[in-house]
Short mmCIF file of C-alpha atoms in Angstrom, two decimals:
data_model
loop_
_atom_site.label_atom_id
_atom_site.label_comp_id
_atom_site.label_asym_id
_atom_site.label_seq_id
_atom_site.Cartn_x
_atom_site.Cartn_y
_atom_site.Cartn_z
CA MET S 21 0.05 -0.10 -0.25
CA ARG S 22 2.41 2.34 0.98
CA THR S 23 4.58 1.81 -2.37
CA LEU S 24 1.27 2.48 -4.31
CA LEU S 25 1.00 5.58 -2.59
CA THR S 26 4.44 6.67 -3.17
CA LEU S 27 4.37 5.71 -6.60
CA SER S 28 0.75 7.78 -6.89
CA THR S 29 2.61 10.76 -5.22
CA ALA S 30 5.63 10.48 -7.81
CA LEU S 31 3.09 10.54 -10.74
CA LEU S 32 1.48 13.53 -9.44
CA LEU S 33 4.36 15.73 -8.88
CA ALA S 34 5.63 14.48 -12.62
CA THR S 35 2.61 15.89 -13.94
CA THR S 36 2.19 19.00 -12.35
CA ALA S 37 5.67 19.78 -13.37
CA LEU S 38 5.35 18.59 -17.10
CA ALA S 39 1.97 20.93 -17.09
CA GLU S 40 4.07 24.06 -15.68
CA ASP S 41 6.38 23.61 -18.36
CA GLU S 42 4.00 23.99 -21.35
CA HIS S 43 5.46 26.37 -23.67
CA TYR S 44 2.55 25.89 -26.51
CA ASP S 45 -0.10 26.45 -24.49
CA GLY S 46 -0.81 30.64 -25.71
CA SER S 47 1.12 32.02 -22.67
CA ASP S 48 4.42 32.83 -24.08
CA PRO S 49 5.13 34.52 -27.45
CA LEU S 50 6.43 32.57 -30.23
CA LEU S 51 8.88 33.27 -33.21
CA CYS S 52 8.03 30.57 -35.90
CA THR S 53 9.85 30.17 -39.21
CA VAL S 54 8.63 28.31 -42.51
CA MET S 55 10.96 25.72 -43.61
CA ASN S 56 8.48 24.05 -46.48
CA ALA S 57 5.90 25.30 -48.59
CA ARG S 58 3.81 24.71 -51.11
CA GLN S 59 1.45 26.87 -53.31
CA CYS S 60 -1.46 24.88 -54.95
CA ASP S 61 -4.12 25.92 -57.33
CA ILE S 62 -6.31 24.14 -59.86
CA ASN S 63 -3.21 22.98 -62.03
CA GLY S 64 -1.39 21.52 -59.05
CA CYS S 65 1.26 22.71 -56.53
CA GLU S 66 4.59 24.05 -56.96
CA LEU S 67 7.28 24.19 -54.00
CA MET S 68 7.88 27.68 -52.84
CA ASP S 69 11.39 29.47 -52.31
CA ASP S 70 12.16 31.43 -49.87
CA ALA S 71 11.44 34.59 -52.11
CA ALA S 72 8.39 33.38 -52.78
CA ILE S 73 7.71 32.85 -49.30
CA GLY S 74 8.45 36.40 -48.60
CA ALA S 75 8.10 38.25 -45.57
CA ARG S 76 6.21 35.29 -43.93
CA LYS S 77 9.22 33.18 -43.59
CA TYR S 78 9.46 34.33 -39.81
CA MET S 79 6.64 35.36 -38.10
CA ARG S 80 5.56 36.68 -34.45
CA VAL S 81 2.79 35.20 -32.58
CA ASP S 82 1.71 37.80 -30.00
CA PHE S 83 -1.10 36.41 -27.83
CA LYS S 84 -1.86 38.97 -25.69
CA ALA S 85 -2.27 41.36 -28.59
CA LYS S 86 -3.72 38.60 -30.69
CA ARG S 87 -1.65 39.39 -33.22
CA LEU S 88 0.36 37.60 -35.72
CA THR S 89 3.20 39.73 -37.23
CA THR S 90 6.36 39.27 -39.48
CA THR S 91 9.52 40.03 -37.63
CA GLU S 92 12.57 42.42 -37.74
CA PHE S 93 14.21 39.92 -40.08
CA THR S 94 11.93 40.96 -42.77
CA ASP S 95 11.89 43.74 -45.17
CA VAL S 96 8.14 44.08 -45.39
CA ALA S 97 5.73 44.51 -42.12
CA LEU S 98 2.67 42.49 -42.17
CA ALA S 99 0.42 42.05 -39.40
CA THR S 100 -3.18 39.91 -38.85
CA ALA S 101 -5.37 39.60 -36.29
CA ILE S 102 -5.92 36.10 -34.51
CA ASP S 103 -9.48 35.75 -34.47
CA ASN S 104 -9.70 32.13 -32.58
CA ILE S 105 -7.32 30.56 -30.22
CA THR S 106 -7.99 27.01 -29.26
CA ARG S 107 -6.02 24.35 -27.28
CA LYS S 108 -7.08 20.88 -28.48
CA ASP S 109 -5.11 17.56 -26.72
CA ASN S 110 -1.67 18.59 -27.41
CA ARG S 111 -2.26 21.16 -30.20
CA LEU S 112 -2.40 25.02 -30.31
CA ILE S 113 -4.57 26.06 -33.47
CA LEU S 114 -4.62 29.33 -34.14
CA GLN S 115 -7.09 31.14 -37.01
CA GLY S 116 -7.77 34.46 -38.88
CA ILE S 117 -8.46 36.10 -41.87
CA ASP S 118 -5.96 38.05 -43.93
CA GLU S 119 -7.49 41.39 -45.23
CA GLU S 120 -4.57 42.68 -47.28
CA SER S 121 -6.92 45.25 -49.02
CA ALA S 122 -10.56 46.54 -48.51
CA GLU S 123 -11.18 44.04 -51.45
CA ALA S 124 -13.35 40.90 -50.42
CA GLU S 125 -11.75 38.78 -53.10
CA ASP S 126 -8.39 39.43 -51.68
CA ALA S 127 -9.08 38.04 -47.95
CA LYS S 128 -7.61 34.84 -47.10
CA ALA S 129 -8.19 32.54 -44.25
CA TRP S 130 -5.30 30.90 -42.13
CA THR S 131 -4.97 28.32 -39.82
CA LEU S 132 -1.59 27.51 -37.77
CA LEU S 133 -1.22 24.59 -36.08
CA ILE S 134 1.31 24.37 -33.56
CA SER S 135 2.46 20.65 -31.46
CA ASP S 136 3.50 20.83 -27.93
CA PRO S 137 5.81 19.89 -26.87
CA THR S 138 7.69 19.95 -30.49
CA GLY S 139 6.78 22.91 -31.32
CA MET S 140 6.44 21.90 -35.17
CA MET S 141 3.79 23.98 -36.96
CA THR S 142 1.83 23.48 -40.13
CA MET S 143 0.13 26.55 -41.54
CA THR S 144 -2.54 26.49 -44.16
CA VAL S 145 -3.51 29.52 -46.13
CA ALA S 146 -6.69 29.43 -48.41
CA GLY S 147 -7.35 32.43 -51.16
CA GLU S 148 -9.55 32.74 -53.89
CA GLU S 149 -8.30 29.75 -56.41
CA PHE S 150 -5.30 29.01 -54.72
CA ALA S 151 -4.09 27.58 -51.08
CA THR S 152 -0.64 27.29 -49.46
CA VAL S 153 0.68 24.45 -47.34
CA ALA S 154 3.62 25.59 -45.13
CA LEU S 155 5.73 23.44 -42.65
CA GLY S 156 7.66 24.59 -39.70
CA ALA S 157 8.46 25.09 -36.17
CA CYS S 158 7.79 27.74 -33.57
CA THR S 159 10.12 28.47 -30.08
CA PRO S 160 9.04 30.43 -27.30
CA VAL S 161 10.49 34.32 -26.75
CA GLU S 162 10.53 36.75 -24.78
#
C-alpha cells in the first residue's frame, strides 16, 4: 500500500511539473519559421522558394495582442489579427482572416497548428483559387 501511495505521489508531481513546463499553451510569445511551403491551384502544387515565401518566412505570435506579425528579419511589415485560439489535446490552433486590402476577394483564411511539446508547425492559407501549405517550427521568445 505504501509503495502504491509513493508511486501515485510521484506521478502527480511529474504531471504537475510537465503542466507547468508547457511552452505552447498560448502564454508565451512565439517565433515561427517556415521551412518548406507549397502553393497549390487548380493545376497542381509548386514548391515555394524563400523569395516566394517572402516576409512570412519568420512570424511572431503575440497572444496578448492576438496578432500574427512578420519580424524584424523581413523588409515588409505585415500583421493580421488572430480571431480564434483553441487548445485541443497537445495542439494549439490559431485561425484568422488576412485582409490585405479593402477588396473582399483579397481576403485569405489561415490556420496555424502548433504541436506541444515539439513546436512543430503546420500553416494553411486559403485564398480565392489557391491554397498554401507551410511546414516549420515555433519556439518561445521573450
